[in-house]
PDB file of C-alpha atoms and ligand atoms in Angstrom:
ATOM      1  CA  UNK A 729      34.005  99.923 204.793  1.00 78.00           C
ATOM      2  CA  UNK A 730      33.666 102.828 207.184  1.00 96.00           C
ATOM      3  CA  UNK A 731      37.008 103.498 208.380  1.00 98.00           C
ATOM      4  CA  UNK A 732      35.924 106.615 210.576  1.00 98.00           C
ATOM      5  CA  UNK A 733      33.371 104.321 212.208  1.00 98.00           C
ATOM      6  CA  UNK A 734      36.289 101.534 212.722  1.00 98.00           C
ATOM      7  CA  UNK A 735      38.515 104.300 214.339  1.00 98.00           C
ATOM      8  CA  UNK A 736      35.848 105.445 216.571  1.00 98.00           C
ATOM      9  CA  UNK A 737      35.181 101.846 217.596  1.00 98.00           C
ATOM     10  CA  UNK A 738      38.588 100.948 218.308  1.00 98.00           C
ATOM     11  CA  UNK A 739      39.389 103.951 220.257  1.00 98.00           C
ATOM     12  CA  UNK A 740      36.428 103.340 222.476  1.00 98.00           C
ATOM     13  CA  UNK A 741      37.415  99.671 222.943  1.00 98.00           C
ATOM     14  CA  UNK A 742      41.011 101.025 223.888  1.00 98.00           C
ATOM     15  CA  UNK A 743      39.646 103.344 226.198  1.00 98.00           C
ATOM     16  CA  UNK A 744      37.272 100.774 228.034  1.00 98.00           C
ATOM     17  CA  UNK A 745      40.378  98.406 228.309  1.00 98.00           C
ATOM     18  CA  UNK A 746      42.461 101.007 229.814  1.00 98.00           C
ATOM     19  CA  UNK A 747      39.790 101.793 232.232  1.00 98.00           C
ATOM     20  CA  UNK A 748      39.241  98.281 233.098  1.00 97.00           C
ATOM     21  CA  UNK A 749      43.049  97.975 233.788  1.00 96.00           C
ATOM     22  CA  UNK A 750      42.778 101.072 236.161  1.00 97.00           C
ATOM     23  CA  UNK A 751      44.679 103.404 233.641  1.00 97.00           C
ATOM     24  CA  UNK A 752      43.669 106.598 231.675  1.00 98.00           C
ATOM     25  CA  UNK A 753      42.531 106.000 228.142  1.00 97.00           C
ATOM     26  CA  UNK A 754      45.118 108.600 227.017  1.00 96.00           C
ATOM     27  CA  UNK A 755      47.655 106.384 228.315  1.00 96.00           C
ATOM     28  CA  UNK A 756      47.608 104.103 225.451  1.00 98.00           C
ATOM     29  CA  UNK A 757      48.803 105.021 221.940  1.00 98.00           C
ATOM     30  CA  UNK A 758      46.951 103.381 218.970  1.00 98.00           C
ATOM     31  CA  UNK A 759      49.200 102.893 216.045  1.00 98.00           C
ATOM     32  CA  UNK A 760      47.071 102.246 212.892  1.00 98.00           C
ATOM     33  CA  UNK A 761      48.988  99.702 210.960  1.00 98.00           C
ATOM     34  CA  UNK A 762      48.815 100.869 207.365  1.00 98.00           C
ATOM     35  CA  UNK A 763      50.656  98.183 205.393  1.00 97.00           C
ATOM     36  CA  UNK A 764      48.860  97.351 201.843  1.00 96.00           C
ATOM     37  CA  UNK A 765      46.561 100.445 202.690  1.00 97.00           C
ATOM     38  CA  UNK A 766      46.521 103.286 200.386  1.00 97.00           C
ATOM     39  CA  UNK A 767      47.087 107.077 201.318  1.00 98.00           C
ATOM     40  CA  UNK A 768      43.431 108.012 200.732  1.00 97.00           C
ATOM     41  CA  UNK A 769      42.367 105.523 203.175  1.00 98.00           C
ATOM     42  CA  UNK A 770      44.901 106.199 205.759  1.00 98.00           C
ATOM     43  CA  UNK A 771      43.866 110.023 205.489  1.00 98.00           C
ATOM     44  CA  UNK A 772      40.250 108.651 206.382  1.00 98.00           C
ATOM     45  CA  UNK A 773      41.751 107.257 209.684  1.00 98.00           C
ATOM     46  CA  UNK A 774      43.876 110.238 210.262  1.00 98.00           C
ATOM     47  CA  UNK A 775      40.723 112.676 209.832  1.00 98.00           C
ATOM     48  CA  UNK A 776      39.061 110.173 212.169  1.00 98.00           C
ATOM     49  CA  UNK A 777      41.510 110.798 214.864  1.00 97.00           C
ATOM     50  CA  UNK A 778      44.371 108.683 214.379  1.00 98.00           C
ATOM     51  CA  UNK A 779      47.836 110.303 214.940  1.00 98.00           C
ATOM     52  CA  UNK A 780      50.361 107.315 214.583  1.00 98.00           C
ATOM     53  CA  UNK A 781      50.789 104.937 211.804  1.00 98.00           C
ATOM     54  CA  UNK A 782      52.785 101.983 211.332  1.00 98.00           C
ATOM     55  CA  UNK A 783      54.388 100.193 208.310  1.00 98.00           C
ATOM     56  CA  UNK A 784      56.177  96.893 208.459  1.00 97.00           C
ATOM     57  CA  UNK A 785      58.041  97.412 205.124  1.00 97.00           C
ATOM     58  CA  UNK A 786      60.587 100.065 204.433  1.00 98.00           C
ATOM     59  CA  UNK A 787      59.763 100.304 200.802  1.00 97.00           C
ATOM     60  CA  UNK A 788      55.839 101.128 201.659  1.00 98.00           C
ATOM     61  CA  UNK A 789      57.143 103.280 204.394  1.00 98.00           C
ATOM     62  CA  UNK A 790      59.231 105.533 202.039  1.00 98.00           C
ATOM     63  CA  UNK A 791      56.796 105.490 199.019  1.00 98.00           C
ATOM     64  CA  UNK A 792      53.964 106.884 201.466  1.00 98.00           C
ATOM     65  CA  UNK A 793      55.948 109.035 203.678  1.00 97.00           C
ATOM     66  CA  UNK A 794      55.640 112.417 201.637  1.00 97.00           C
ATOM     67  CA  UNK A 795      51.718 112.185 201.408  1.00 98.00           C
ATOM     68  CA  UNK A 796      51.037 111.930 205.047  1.00 98.00           C
ATOM     69  CA  UNK A 797      50.821 115.317 206.963  1.00 98.00           C
ATOM     70  CA  UNK A 798      53.597 116.365 208.934  1.00 96.00           C
ATOM     71  CA  UNK A 799      52.409 115.917 212.439  1.00 96.00           C
ATOM     72  CA  UNK A 800      51.663 112.333 212.214  1.00 98.00           C
ATOM     73  CA  UNK A 801      53.954 109.959 213.899  1.00 98.00           C
ATOM     74  CA  UNK A 802      55.702 107.233 211.901  1.00 98.00           C
ATOM     75  CA  UNK A 803      56.434 103.765 213.427  1.00 98.00           C
ATOM     76  CA  UNK A 804      58.370 101.160 211.665  1.00 98.00           C
ATOM     77  CA  UNK A 805      56.932  97.671 213.199  1.00 98.00           C
ATOM     78  CA  UNK A 806      58.541  95.289 210.797  1.00 97.00           C
ATOM     79  CA  UNK A 807      61.868  93.345 210.706  1.00 96.00           C
ATOM     80  CA  UNK A 808      64.269  95.803 209.464  1.00 98.00           C
ATOM     81  CA  UNK A 809      67.146  94.739 207.251  1.00 98.00           C
ATOM     82  CA  UNK A 810      70.541  96.459 207.950  1.00 98.00           C
ATOM     83  CA  UNK A 811      70.852  97.599 204.316  1.00 98.00           C
ATOM     84  CA  UNK A 812      67.563  99.654 204.423  1.00 98.00           C
ATOM     85  CA  UNK A 813      68.518 101.696 207.476  1.00 98.00           C
ATOM     86  CA  UNK A 814      69.753 104.523 205.355  1.00 97.00           C
ATOM     87  CA  UNK A 815      66.101 105.109 203.696  1.00 98.00           C
ATOM     88  CA  UNK A 816      64.398 105.592 206.962  1.00 98.00           C
ATOM     89  CA  UNK A 817      66.629 106.830 209.508  1.00 97.00           C
ATOM     90  CA  UNK A 818      65.788 110.494 209.000  1.00 96.00           C
ATOM     91  CA  UNK A 819      61.970 109.796 208.617  1.00 97.00           C
ATOM     92  CA  UNK A 820      60.978 107.391 211.390  1.00 98.00           C
ATOM     93  CA  UNK A 821      59.553 108.331 214.820  1.00 98.00           C
ATOM     94  CA  UNK A 822      60.150 105.052 216.465  1.00 98.00           C
ATOM     95  CA  UNK A 823      61.469 101.704 215.487  1.00 98.00           C
ATOM     96  CA  UNK A 824      59.771  98.774 217.180  1.00 98.00           C
ATOM     97  CA  UNK A 825      62.060  95.997 215.746  1.00 98.00           C
ATOM     98  CA  UNK A 826      65.438  96.387 217.187  1.00 98.00           C
ATOM     99  CA  UNK A 827      66.576  92.696 217.390  1.00 98.00           C
ATOM    100  CA  UNK A 828      70.323  92.574 216.841  1.00 98.00           C
ATOM    101  CA  UNK A 829      73.493  94.250 217.546  1.00 98.00           C
ATOM    102  CA  UNK A 830      74.335  94.851 213.877  1.00 98.00           C
ATOM    103  CA  UNK A 831      71.162  96.624 213.436  1.00 98.00           C
ATOM    104  CA  UNK A 832      71.936  98.668 216.504  1.00 98.00           C
ATOM    105  CA  UNK A 833      75.508  99.477 214.893  1.00 98.00           C
ATOM    106  CA  UNK A 834      74.074 100.533 211.577  1.00 98.00           C
ATOM    107  CA  UNK A 835      71.327 102.770 213.008  1.00 98.00           C
ATOM    108  CA  UNK A 836      74.003 104.327 215.341  1.00 98.00           C
ATOM    109  CA  UNK A 837      76.220 105.080 212.151  1.00 97.00           C
ATOM    110  CA  UNK A 838      73.635 106.425 209.885  1.00 98.00           C
ATOM    111  CA  UNK A 839      71.837 108.663 212.598  1.00 97.00           C
ATOM    112  CA  UNK A 840      74.121 111.660 212.128  1.00 95.00           C
ATOM    113  CA  UNK A 841      73.187 114.194 214.807  1.00 95.00           C
ATOM    114  CA  UNK A 842      70.090 112.495 215.621  1.00 96.00           C
ATOM    115  CA  UNK A 843      69.146 110.015 218.369  1.00 97.00           C
ATOM    116  CA  UNK A 844      67.013 107.044 217.040  1.00 98.00           C
ATOM    117  CA  UNK A 845      64.238 106.272 219.285  1.00 98.00           C
ATOM    118  CA  UNK A 846      63.772 102.171 219.368  1.00 98.00           C
ATOM    119  CA  UNK A 847      61.907  99.395 220.951  1.00 98.00           C
ATOM    120  CA  UNK A 848      63.640  96.172 221.306  1.00 98.00           C
ATOM    121  CA  UNK A 849      61.717  93.171 219.887  1.00 98.00           C
ATOM    122  CA  UNK A 850      61.358  90.308 222.410  1.00 98.00           C
ATOM    123  CA  UNK A 851      60.277  86.696 221.086  1.00 97.00           C
ATOM    124  CA  UNK A 852      58.462  85.966 224.163  1.00 95.00           C
ATOM    125  CA  UNK A 853      56.505  82.840 222.473  1.00 94.00           C
ATOM    126  CA  UNK A 854      60.019  81.627 221.131  1.00 94.00           C
ATOM    127  CA  UNK A 855      58.384  80.776 217.859  1.00 92.00           C
ATOM    128  CA  UNK A 856      61.037  80.159 215.256  1.00 91.00           C
ATOM    129  CA  UNK A 857      59.090  82.138 212.696  1.00 90.00           C
ATOM    130  CA  UNK A 858      59.208  85.081 214.671  1.00 92.00           C
ATOM    131  CA  UNK A 859      62.384  87.651 215.186  1.00 94.00           C
ATOM    132  CA  UNK A 860      63.213  88.986 218.460  1.00 97.00           C
ATOM    133  CA  UNK A 861      65.667  88.630 221.321  1.00 98.00           C
ATOM    134  CA  UNK A 862      64.977  85.760 223.758  1.00 97.00           C
ATOM    135  CA  UNK A 863      64.043  86.755 227.372  1.00 96.00           C
ATOM    136  CA  UNK A 864      67.310  85.307 228.769  1.00 96.00           C
ATOM    137  CA  UNK A 865      69.431  87.303 226.295  1.00 97.00           C
ATOM    138  CA  UNK A 866      67.756  90.618 226.851  1.00 97.00           C
ATOM    139  CA  UNK A 867      69.885  91.852 229.600  1.00 95.00           C
ATOM    140  CA  UNK A 868      73.184  91.101 227.982  1.00 97.00           C
ATOM    141  CA  UNK A 869      71.757  92.622 224.730  1.00 98.00           C
ATOM    142  CA  UNK A 870      70.953  96.008 226.731  1.00 97.00           C
ATOM    143  CA  UNK A 871      74.329  96.000 228.153  1.00 96.00           C
ATOM    144  CA  UNK A 872      75.818  95.834 224.547  1.00 97.00           C
ATOM    145  CA  UNK A 873      73.746  98.667 223.583  1.00 97.00           C
ATOM    146  CA  UNK A 874      75.520 101.045 225.760  1.00 94.00           C
ATOM    147  CA  UNK A 875      78.169 101.468 222.800  1.00 93.00           C
ATOM    148  CA  UNK A 876      75.735 103.171 220.813  1.00 97.00           C
ATOM    149  CA  UNK A 877      75.125 106.642 221.653  1.00 96.00           C
ATOM    150  CA  UNK A 878      72.826 107.673 218.656  1.00 97.00           C
ATOM    151  CA  UNK A 879      70.131 104.976 219.495  1.00 97.00           C
ATOM    152  CA  UNK A 880      67.835 105.312 222.497  1.00 97.00           C
ATOM    153  CA  UNK A 881      65.875 102.297 223.853  1.00 98.00           C
ATOM    154  CA  UNK A 882      62.409 103.518 224.922  1.00 98.00           C
ATOM    155  CA  UNK A 883      60.877 100.114 225.644  1.00 98.00           C
ATOM    156  CA  UNK A 884      59.834  96.722 224.356  1.00 98.00           C
ATOM    157  CA  UNK A 885      57.548  95.232 221.813  1.00 98.00           C
ATOM    158  CA  UNK A 886      56.412  91.704 221.157  1.00 98.00           C
ATOM    159  CA  UNK A 887      54.084  89.778 218.865  1.00 96.00           C
ATOM    160  CA  UNK A 888      51.967  87.135 220.533  1.00 94.00           C
ATOM    161  CA  UNK A 889      51.100  83.893 218.823  1.00 91.00           C
ATOM    162  CA  UNK A 890      48.299  84.223 216.441  1.00 87.00           C
ATOM    163  CA  UNK A 891      45.607  82.163 218.434  1.00 86.00           C
ATOM    164  CA  UNK A 892      41.809  82.182 217.850  1.00 88.00           C
ATOM    165  CA  UNK A 893      41.082  82.860 221.834  1.00 95.00           C
ATOM    166  CA  UNK A 894      42.711  86.153 222.426  1.00 95.00           C
ATOM    167  CA  UNK A 895      42.689  84.992 226.098  1.00 96.00           C
ATOM    168  CA  UNK A 896      45.378  82.443 225.104  1.00 96.00           C
ATOM    169  CA  UNK A 897      47.760  85.282 224.295  1.00 96.00           C
ATOM    170  CA  UNK A 898      47.514  86.824 228.157  1.00 97.00           C
ATOM    171  CA  UNK A 899      50.267  84.750 229.481  1.00 97.00           C
ATOM    172  CA  UNK A 900      52.649  86.016 226.837  1.00 97.00           C
ATOM    173  CA  UNK A 901      51.844  89.648 227.452  1.00 98.00           C
ATOM    174  CA  UNK A 902      52.133  89.162 231.282  1.00 98.00           C
ATOM    175  CA  UNK A 903      55.474  87.763 230.603  1.00 97.00           C
ATOM    176  CA  UNK A 904      56.543  90.761 228.695  1.00 98.00           C
ATOM    177  CA  UNK A 905      55.190  93.345 231.250  1.00 98.00           C
ATOM    178  CA  UNK A 906      57.135  91.593 233.915  1.00 98.00           C
ATOM    179  CA  UNK A 907      60.532  91.652 231.795  1.00 97.00           C
ATOM    180  CA  UNK A 908      59.586  95.283 231.217  1.00 98.00           C
ATOM    181  CA  UNK A 909      59.169  96.153 235.068  1.00 98.00           C
ATOM    182  CA  UNK A 910      62.319  94.386 235.944  1.00 97.00           C
ATOM    183  CA  UNK A 911      64.399  96.295 233.413  1.00 96.00           C
ATOM    184  CA  UNK A 912      62.737  99.440 234.421  1.00 97.00           C
ATOM    185  CA  UNK A 913      63.822  98.689 237.976  1.00 97.00           C
ATOM    186  CA  UNK A 914      67.502  98.290 236.979  1.00 95.00           C
ATOM    187  CA  UNK A 915      67.628 102.072 235.994  1.00 94.00           C
ATOM    188  CA  UNK A 916      70.127 101.657 233.239  1.00 94.00           C
ATOM    189  CA  UNK A 917      71.288 105.061 232.419  1.00 92.00           C
ATOM    190  CA  UNK A 918      71.170 104.434 228.565  1.00 91.00           C
ATOM    191  CA  UNK A 919      67.305 103.028 228.658  1.00 95.00           C
ATOM    192  CA  UNK A 920      64.131 104.494 229.132  1.00 96.00           C
ATOM    193  CA  UNK A 921      61.574 101.805 229.780  1.00 97.00           C
ATOM    194  CA  UNK A 922      58.451 104.023 228.651  1.00 98.00           C
ATOM    195  CA  UNK A 923      56.697 102.022 225.953  1.00 98.00           C
ATOM    196  CA  UNK A 924      55.464  98.478 225.975  1.00 98.00           C
ATOM    197  CA  UNK A 925      54.306  97.712 222.349  1.00 98.00           C
ATOM    198  CA  UNK A 926      52.063  94.634 222.345  1.00 98.00           C
ATOM    199  CA  UNK A 927      48.546  93.836 220.979  1.00 98.00           C
ATOM    200  CA  UNK A 928      47.067  93.803 217.574  1.00 98.00           C
ATOM    201  CA  UNK A 929      43.547  93.461 216.096  1.00 97.00           C
ATOM    202  CA  UNK A 930      42.834  89.966 217.680  1.00 96.00           C
ATOM    203  CA  UNK A 931      44.098  90.477 221.079  1.00 97.00           C
ATOM    204  CA  UNK A 932      44.735  94.475 221.875  1.00 98.00           C
ATOM    205  CA  UNK A 933      42.183  94.410 224.906  1.00 98.00           C
ATOM    206  CA  UNK A 934      43.882  91.611 226.510  1.00 98.00           C
ATOM    207  CA  UNK A 935      47.259  93.394 225.895  1.00 98.00           C
ATOM    208  CA  UNK A 936      46.297  96.464 227.372  1.00 98.00           C
ATOM    209  CA  UNK A 937      44.751  94.864 230.567  1.00 98.00           C
ATOM    210  CA  UNK A 938      48.118  93.405 230.947  1.00 98.00           C
ATOM    211  CA  UNK A 939      50.005  96.790 230.485  1.00 98.00           C
ATOM    212  CA  UNK A 940      50.364  97.534 226.908  1.00 98.00           C
ATOM    213  CA  UNK A 941      50.817 101.379 226.322  1.00 98.00           C
ATOM    214  CA  UNK A 942      51.140 101.079 222.418  1.00 98.00           C
ATOM    215  CA  UNK A 943      48.841  98.840 220.329  1.00 98.00           C
ATOM    216  CA  UNK A 944      49.392  98.190 216.645  1.00 98.00           C
ATOM    217  CA  UNK A 945      46.100  97.716 214.959  1.00 98.00           C
ATOM    218  CA  UNK A 946      45.404  97.325 211.281  1.00 98.00           C
ATOM    219  CA  UNK A 947      42.414  95.092 210.367  1.00 98.00           C
ATOM    220  CA  UNK A 948      39.976  96.355 212.890  1.00 98.00           C
ATOM    221  CA  UNK A 949      40.549  99.711 211.303  1.00 98.00           C
ATOM    222  CA  UNK A 950      41.177  99.172 207.642  1.00 98.00           C
ATOM    223  CA  UNK A 951      39.425  95.598 207.188  1.00 97.00           C
ATOM    224  CA  UNK A 952      41.034  92.430 206.012  1.00 94.00           C
ATOM    225  CA  UNK A 953      44.036  92.538 203.819  1.00 91.00           C
ATOM    226  CA  UNK A 954      43.914  90.458 200.759  1.00 83.00           C
ATOM    227  CA  UNK A 955      47.459  91.057 199.345  1.00 70.00           C
TER     228      UNK A 955
HETATM  229  C1  PLP B1744      50.383  93.642 210.690  1.00 97.90           C
HETATM  230  C2  PLP B1744      50.908  93.913 211.896  1.00 97.90           C
HETATM  231  C3  PLP B1744      50.131  94.358 212.872  1.00 97.90           C
HETATM  232  C4  PLP B1744      48.482  94.527 212.779  1.00 97.90           C
HETATM  233  O1  PLP B1744      48.101  93.412 212.617  1.00 97.90           O
HETATM  234  P1  PLP B1744      46.397  93.413 212.455  1.00 97.90           P
HETATM  235  O2  PLP B1744      46.094  91.939 212.782  1.00 97.90           O
HETATM  236  O3  PLP B1744      45.950  93.837 211.128  1.00 97.90           O
HETATM  237  O4  PLP B1744      45.921  94.360 213.491  1.00 97.90           O
HETATM  238  C5  PLP B1744      50.652  94.596 214.161  1.00 97.90           C
HETATM  239  N1  PLP B1744      51.967  94.367 214.334  1.00 97.90           N
HETATM  240  C6  PLP B1744      52.862  94.031 213.236  1.00 97.90           C
HETATM  241  C7  PLP B1744      54.411  93.756 213.617  1.00 97.90           C
HETATM  242  C8  PLP B1744      52.283  93.683 212.085  1.00 97.90           C
HETATM  243  O5  PLP B1744      53.157  93.347 211.095  1.00 97.90           O
END
């Protein structure tokens, strides 16, 4: 497993997809998804040019946190239980998985002086196994978030259905992009529609073509996960 080679290859593919979509390669942030990956391998990815890492579980996030160099940005990409907010609130650079008001309330309460940047997770495919706000509930959800001064919505995130053909994910990505643009046009004072986090190993090129500017990539960098 040559992690440096994998990172270079992923960055090339990201750049090509961005150019195909008429955008600059540096427009797209690659979050290397490090779940189940040990610190030594994470360091290989960082040495190869990775600047953002993402974990989906709080326990793993916290365990590795102190071993990762200070300038590296840390993303929490998985479902966040309300009772675990306190462990990460002072460590996380972007939470991708705001999916309920009770979580917003807890983040707001635990933020202290900070303002916590979050993405709202949208369940665009409406799969019962996935968390996230349904499309039709998004605007009322956003309105309710006005109450919370210590979180700042920076965009939207989704997980497309896992399909063997990445092309099959395209309509889901296109749909989230449309929603993203619509909310951006509303110019809510408490929202910055800056980031659209969609696309993983199987489908990141399609996601970028449809407007993603954050992609979350695990296996294409670190290989298959067997745990
Ligand atoms: C695991 C995970 C990823 C990365 O998946 P790969 O298929 O390994 O690229 C992206 N996003 C979330 C939310 C994940 O849990």
